[in-house]
Amino acid sequence: MMKALCWILHLVISSHYSIAFVVPTYNVLQSSDSSSKTLSILNAATALSLETPSDASSAVEPNVGVLLLNLGGPETGDDVEEFLYNLFADPDIIRLPGPLSPLQNLIAYIISKRRAPKSRAAYDSIGGGSPILKYSNAQKDLLCKNLKDKYDLDVKAYIGMRYWKPYTEEALDLIRKDKINALVILPLYPQFSISTSGSSLRVLQEQFAKNAQFYGPDKMVHTVVPSWYDRPGYVKAMAGLIKNELDSFTPEELAEAGDAECARHVLFSAHGVPASYIEAGDPYQSQIQDCVRRISDALPGVDEGVKIHLSYQSRVGPIEWLRPYTDDVLPELGQKGVKNLVVVPISFVSEHVETLEEIDIEYRELAEESGIENWRRSPALNTDETFIEDMADMVMEALSEPSQTVTEACIANNCGDVEEFDQRLGFTGIQGVGAEADLRVTGKLRDKERINGRFAIFGLLATIIVELTSGKSLTDILGFSN
C-alpha cells in the first residue's frame, strides 16, 4: 500500500490537472462604518486624518505595524526535512481530493523524506542553510529606519514566514502583544501568485477569522499591498543592478561576442509555476511579463547592443510549467553564439537557494557548457538603498490610501472560490488591486478539484492492479525511484 501511495503522490503532483489552489473565504469585509474607521486610523498614522470635528472625539491613536511575508527557508541542514514537510503539507501546494485529504500529512512526510537528501546537498553548497531570514531581517530593520528618517513615523515591523521560523502565526502573536492597531501587510514577492502571496494571505485570513477578538476591525485595521512589481522605485532599483552588470563587460569580452546583432544579452529568470495555475486565474505570468517589460524599458535596447529574454526556472516533475524553461533557453543562446550574458532573478528580493545554488551553480555550469563564456548574475535586491526607500514609500502610500483587506486581496487575485463568496455576501462581483477580469468566473478551481479526485482515484486503482500483476513497484517500473 505504501508503494501505491507513492505512485498516487507522483500522479497528484505530476498531472496537468493535479494541483489547484482554493483559499477559504471568511466574512471579514468591513461595513461602511468600519471602513470609515479604518481609513481614519490609517490616515491618522500619516497625519492625514479624514476625521471631521463631529467624530474627532472618537479618534484612535495609531500604533502602526508592518508585516513582511515570505517563504522562509531552513537555517541548517538539520532543518531541511521539516521545512519540506511544512511545504508539502500545505493544501495550497498539493490539493488532494476530498476522499484523500486525510492523507495530506502522510504524503508530505513521504515527499520530505525522499527529497531531503538532495535538498540538503543544495543547501550545503551555499553554506548549509538559507540566508533568506538574514536578508528579511535586514530589510525589516532598514525599512523602519527609513520610515523614521524620511517620514518621522515610528513603526514596528515583523517577519512572517510561511514554511519556517518565524512562522506567520508567531508574527501575529507579537503584533497582538505590541497592541498594533494599524497593520500594513506587505508580501516580499513583487508579483502575486496564488502559490506564494496567496498562500501566506490564506494563513492570515484564517487567523483573522478564528481570532476576531484580537484582529477584528474593532481591534486592528489592516491593509494589504498584494503586488508591487510596477512601482517606479522597484523598477529603478532592478534596472540599476542590471546596468551595473551590463557595464562590467570588458572591451575584449564585447569584441568576442558571437552575436552580430547584440554583444550583450539579459535573461530574466522567473520562478515557474504549473501552467494549470495560470489557466485557473493566477495573475502571476501576466505580472511577470509586465514587470520584465517595465524594467527592459529602463535598460539599453537592441540599438545599444542589448537583447532581452525571459524564461522560467525551478520546475518539478513532468507536468507542463510556464515556458520557456531556463535550462532550455541557455543552450539555445549558446547555439546562437551568445557569449556575454546577464542572468536576472526576477521573482526574488533576497538571495536564497534558487539564486545561490540553482542559478549560480547549476545554470552557470550549463551556460558555460553551452558556450556562454562571460557569465554575469544580477544580485537580488537584498538591502539595495533604492529598494528600501521605495518600500518605505509603499508603506506610507498604503497608510494613506483606501484599505484593501486580506480577503479582498485574495478575491482580486483569483485565489479563492469567488463565485460562492459573492453569493454568500450578496455581491455582484468584486474588483480590487490586481483584478484583471470578472472575478466571479473562477469556478474553474472547483472543476480542477473534481478532475483531481478522478485522476487520483484512478491512479490508485491502476497502481494496485499493476503492482499485484507485476510484483514490482510502479515507481520502479517508470523510473521514479532513486
PDB file of C-alpha atoms in Angstrom, residues 231-372:
ATOM      1  CA  ARG A 231       6.285  50.601  -8.791  1.00  0.00           C
ATOM      2  CA  PRO A 232       8.761  53.057 -10.364  1.00  0.00           C
ATOM      3  CA  GLY A 233      11.107  52.682  -7.395  1.00  0.00           C
ATOM      4  CA  TYR A 234      11.245  48.910  -7.720  1.00  0.00           C
ATOM      5  CA  VAL A 235      11.791  49.159 -11.479  1.00  0.00           C
ATOM      6  CA  LYS A 236      14.561  51.710 -10.950  1.00  0.00           C
ATOM      7  CA  ALA A 237      16.303  49.529  -8.360  1.00  0.00           C
ATOM      8  CA  MET A 238      16.200  46.446 -10.577  1.00  0.00           C
ATOM      9  CA  ALA A 239      17.374  48.358 -13.651  1.00  0.00           C
ATOM     10  CA  GLY A 240      20.260  49.843 -11.683  1.00  0.00           C
ATOM     11  CA  LEU A 241      21.542  46.448 -10.584  1.00  0.00           C
ATOM     12  CA  ILE A 242      21.289  45.077 -14.123  1.00  0.00           C
ATOM     13  CA  LYS A 243      23.065  48.083 -15.634  1.00  0.00           C
ATOM     14  CA  ASN A 244      25.963  47.530 -13.257  1.00  0.00           C
ATOM     15  CA  GLU A 245      26.387  44.025 -14.631  1.00  0.00           C
ATOM     16  CA  LEU A 246      25.997  45.137 -18.250  1.00  0.00           C
ATOM     17  CA  ASP A 247      28.675  47.767 -17.737  1.00  0.00           C
ATOM     18  CA  SER A 248      31.065  45.193 -16.274  1.00  0.00           C
ATOM     19  CA  PHE A 249      31.809  43.506 -19.609  1.00  0.00           C
ATOM     20  CA  THR A 250      35.279  44.414 -20.785  1.00  0.00           C
ATOM     21  CA  PRO A 251      36.045  45.737 -24.279  1.00  0.00           C
ATOM     22  CA  GLU A 252      37.724  42.419 -25.003  1.00  0.00           C
ATOM     23  CA  GLU A 253      34.620  40.472 -23.973  1.00  0.00           C
ATOM     24  CA  LEU A 254      32.394  42.683 -26.092  1.00  0.00           C
ATOM     25  CA  ALA A 255      34.698  42.243 -29.073  1.00  0.00           C
ATOM     26  CA  GLU A 256      34.462  38.460 -28.736  1.00  0.00           C
ATOM     27  CA  ALA A 257      30.654  38.452 -28.824  1.00  0.00           C
ATOM     28  CA  GLY A 258      29.419  35.851 -31.269  1.00  0.00           C
ATOM     29  CA  ASP A 259      26.052  37.539 -31.812  1.00  0.00           C
ATOM     30  CA  ALA A 260      26.442  40.009 -34.662  1.00  0.00           C
ATOM     31  CA  GLU A 261      23.284  41.866 -33.627  1.00  0.00           C
ATOM     32  CA  CYS A 262      23.880  42.295 -29.889  1.00  0.00           C
ATOM     33  CA  ALA A 263      27.047  41.929 -27.849  1.00  0.00           C
ATOM     34  CA  ARG A 264      25.181  41.698 -24.525  1.00  0.00           C
ATOM     35  CA  HIS A 265      22.148  39.668 -23.522  1.00  0.00           C
ATOM     36  CA  VAL A 266      19.917  39.807 -20.444  1.00  0.00           C
ATOM     37  CA  LEU A 267      17.974  36.721 -19.349  1.00  0.00           C
ATOM     38  CA  PHE A 268      15.234  37.319 -16.783  1.00  0.00           C
ATOM     39  CA  SER A 269      14.755  34.015 -14.964  1.00  0.00           C
ATOM     40  CA  ALA A 270      11.439  33.911 -13.100  1.00  0.00           C
ATOM     41  CA  HIS A 271      10.343  31.173 -10.745  1.00  0.00           C
ATOM     42  CA  GLY A 272       7.976  28.923 -12.657  1.00  0.00           C
ATOM     43  CA  VAL A 273       4.526  27.654 -11.771  1.00  0.00           C
ATOM     44  CA  PRO A 274       2.480  24.910 -13.440  1.00  0.00           C
ATOM     45  CA  ALA A 275       0.610  26.171 -16.477  1.00  0.00           C
ATOM     46  CA  SER A 276      -2.630  24.931 -14.902  1.00  0.00           C
ATOM     47  CA  TYR A 277      -2.354  27.653 -12.251  1.00  0.00           C
ATOM     48  CA  ILE A 278      -2.457  30.332 -14.917  1.00  0.00           C
ATOM     49  CA  GLU A 279      -5.450  28.654 -16.522  1.00  0.00           C
ATOM     50  CA  ALA A 280      -7.162  28.771 -13.118  1.00  0.00           C
ATOM     51  CA  GLY A 281      -6.757  32.550 -12.920  1.00  0.00           C
ATOM     52  CA  ASP A 282      -3.358  33.120 -11.310  1.00  0.00           C
ATOM     53  CA  PRO A 283      -2.180  36.601 -12.434  1.00  0.00           C
ATOM     54  CA  TYR A 284       1.481  35.673 -11.983  1.00  0.00           C
ATOM     55  CA  GLN A 285       2.511  35.201 -15.623  1.00  0.00           C
ATOM     56  CA  SER A 286       0.950  38.427 -16.862  1.00  0.00           C
ATOM     57  CA  GLN A 287       2.549  40.318 -13.982  1.00  0.00           C
ATOM     58  CA  ILE A 288       5.953  38.785 -14.718  1.00  0.00           C
ATOM     59  CA  GLN A 289       5.680  39.776 -18.373  1.00  0.00           C
ATOM     60  CA  ASP A 290       4.621  43.309 -17.494  1.00  0.00           C
ATOM     61  CA  CYS A 291       7.398  43.531 -14.924  1.00  0.00           C
ATOM     62  CA  VAL A 292      10.055  42.487 -17.443  1.00  0.00           C
ATOM     63  CA  ARG A 293       8.704  44.971 -19.979  1.00  0.00           C
ATOM     64  CA  ARG A 294       8.898  47.834 -17.486  1.00  0.00           C
ATOM     65  CA  ILE A 295      12.448  47.022 -16.418  1.00  0.00           C
ATOM     66  CA  SER A 296      13.525  46.463 -20.025  1.00  0.00           C
ATOM     67  CA  ASP A 297      12.259  49.925 -20.928  1.00  0.00           C
ATOM     68  CA  ALA A 298      14.750  51.309 -18.409  1.00  0.00           C
ATOM     69  CA  LEU A 299      17.669  49.345 -19.908  1.00  0.00           C
ATOM     70  CA  PRO A 300      19.709  49.866 -23.078  1.00  0.00           C
ATOM     71  CA  GLY A 301      17.896  48.458 -26.118  1.00  0.00           C
ATOM     72  CA  VAL A 302      18.859  46.490 -29.189  1.00  0.00           C
ATOM     73  CA  ASP A 303      20.142  49.671 -30.825  1.00  0.00           C
ATOM     74  CA  GLU A 304      22.665  49.837 -27.966  1.00  0.00           C
ATOM     75  CA  GLY A 305      23.623  46.197 -28.310  1.00  0.00           C
ATOM     76  CA  VAL A 306      21.442  44.657 -25.556  1.00  0.00           C
ATOM     77  CA  LYS A 307      18.812  41.960 -26.141  1.00  0.00           C
ATOM     78  CA  ILE A 308      16.248  40.821 -23.545  1.00  0.00           C
ATOM     79  CA  HIS A 309      14.968  37.280 -22.886  1.00  0.00           C
ATOM     80  CA  LEU A 310      12.546  35.742 -20.361  1.00  0.00           C
ATOM     81  CA  SER A 311      12.461  32.189 -19.047  1.00  0.00           C
ATOM     82  CA  TYR A 312      11.163  30.230 -16.044  1.00  0.00           C
ATOM     83  CA  GLN A 313      13.108  28.089 -13.604  1.00  0.00           C
ATOM     84  CA  SER A 314      12.630  25.577 -10.780  1.00  0.00           C
ATOM     85  CA  ARG A 315      10.080  23.279 -12.408  1.00  0.00           C
ATOM     86  CA  VAL A 316       9.440  19.918 -10.756  1.00  0.00           C
ATOM     87  CA  GLY A 317       8.162  16.739 -12.385  1.00  0.00           C
ATOM     88  CA  PRO A 318       6.969  16.012 -15.936  1.00  0.00           C
ATOM     89  CA  ILE A 319       3.934  18.328 -15.946  1.00  0.00           C
ATOM     90  CA  GLU A 320       3.723  21.427 -18.109  1.00  0.00           C
ATOM     91  CA  TRP A 321       5.105  24.519 -16.406  1.00  0.00           C
ATOM     92  CA  LEU A 322       5.397  28.026 -17.738  1.00  0.00           C
ATOM     93  CA  ARG A 323       7.659  28.120 -20.766  1.00  0.00           C
ATOM     94  CA  PRO A 324      10.317  28.643 -21.961  1.00  0.00           C
ATOM     95  CA  TYR A 325      12.379  26.826 -19.354  1.00  0.00           C
ATOM     96  CA  THR A 326      15.649  28.412 -18.292  1.00  0.00           C
ATOM     97  CA  ASP A 327      17.544  25.173 -18.792  1.00  0.00           C
ATOM     98  CA  ASP A 328      16.274  25.100 -22.405  1.00  0.00           C
ATOM     99  CA  VAL A 329      16.966  28.756 -23.141  1.00  0.00           C
ATOM    100  CA  LEU A 330      20.609  28.694 -22.039  1.00  0.00           C
ATOM    101  CA  PRO A 331      21.698  26.046 -24.586  1.00  0.00           C
ATOM    102  CA  GLU A 332      19.686  27.851 -27.282  1.00  0.00           C
ATOM    103  CA  LEU A 333      21.509  31.097 -26.566  1.00  0.00           C
ATOM    104  CA  GLY A 334      24.810  29.243 -26.698  1.00  0.00           C
ATOM    105  CA  GLN A 335      23.918  27.778 -30.087  1.00  0.00           C
ATOM    106  CA  LYS A 336      23.202  31.294 -31.370  1.00  0.00           C
ATOM    107  CA  GLY A 337      26.687  32.378 -30.419  1.00  0.00           C
ATOM    108  CA  VAL A 338      25.857  34.397 -27.316  1.00  0.00           C
ATOM    109  CA  LYS A 339      28.989  34.961 -25.233  1.00  0.00           C
ATOM    110  CA  ASN A 340      28.043  37.734 -22.807  1.00  0.00           C
ATOM    111  CA  LEU A 341      25.025  37.075 -20.597  1.00  0.00           C
ATOM    112  CA  VAL A 342      23.495  38.711 -17.519  1.00  0.00           C
ATOM    113  CA  VAL A 343      21.010  36.488 -15.670  1.00  0.00           C
ATOM    114  CA  VAL A 344      18.422  38.285 -13.527  1.00  0.00           C
ATOM    115  CA  PRO A 345      16.393  36.501 -10.794  1.00  0.00           C
ATOM    116  CA  ILE A 346      13.157  38.426 -11.275  1.00  0.00           C
ATOM    117  CA  SER A 347      10.871  36.730  -8.710  1.00  0.00           C
ATOM    118  CA  PHE A 348      13.100  37.167  -5.669  1.00  0.00           C
ATOM    119  CA  VAL A 349      14.031  40.142  -3.467  1.00  0.00           C
ATOM    120  CA  SER A 350      16.694  38.313  -1.466  1.00  0.00           C
ATOM    121  CA  GLU A 351      19.269  35.639  -2.087  1.00  0.00           C
ATOM    122  CA  HIS A 352      18.303  32.067  -1.330  1.00  0.00           C
ATOM    123  CA  VAL A 353      18.769  28.589  -2.714  1.00  0.00           C
ATOM    124  CA  GLU A 354      17.152  29.322  -6.106  1.00  0.00           C
ATOM    125  CA  THR A 355      19.632  32.125  -6.764  1.00  0.00           C
ATOM    126  CA  LEU A 356      22.764  30.907  -4.999  1.00  0.00           C
ATOM    127  CA  GLU A 357      22.571  27.246  -5.985  1.00  0.00           C
ATOM    128  CA  GLU A 358      20.211  26.807  -8.922  1.00  0.00           C
ATOM    129  CA  ILE A 359      21.297  29.890 -10.868  1.00  0.00           C
ATOM    130  CA  ASP A 360      24.857  30.457  -9.664  1.00  0.00           C
ATOM    131  CA  ILE A 361      25.927  26.810  -9.768  1.00  0.00           C
ATOM    132  CA  GLU A 362      23.609  24.691 -11.920  1.00  0.00           C
ATOM    133  CA  TYR A 363      22.672  27.218 -14.590  1.00  0.00           C
ATOM    134  CA  ARG A 364      26.110  28.764 -14.787  1.00  0.00           C
ATOM    135  CA  GLU A 365      27.622  25.344 -15.418  1.00  0.00           C
ATOM    136  CA  LEU A 366      25.028  24.691 -18.121  1.00  0.00           C
ATOM    137  CA  ALA A 367      25.698  28.079 -19.715  1.00  0.00           C
ATOM    138  CA  GLU A 368      29.424  27.525 -19.833  1.00  0.00           C
ATOM    139  CA  GLU A 369      28.948  24.057 -21.303  1.00  0.00           C
ATOM    140  CA  SER A 370      26.756  25.704 -23.961  1.00  0.00           C
ATOM    141  CA  GLY A 371      29.486  28.148 -24.978  1.00  0.00           C
ATOM    142  CA  ILE A 372      28.388  31.211 -22.993  1.00  0.00           C
TER     143      ILE A 372
END
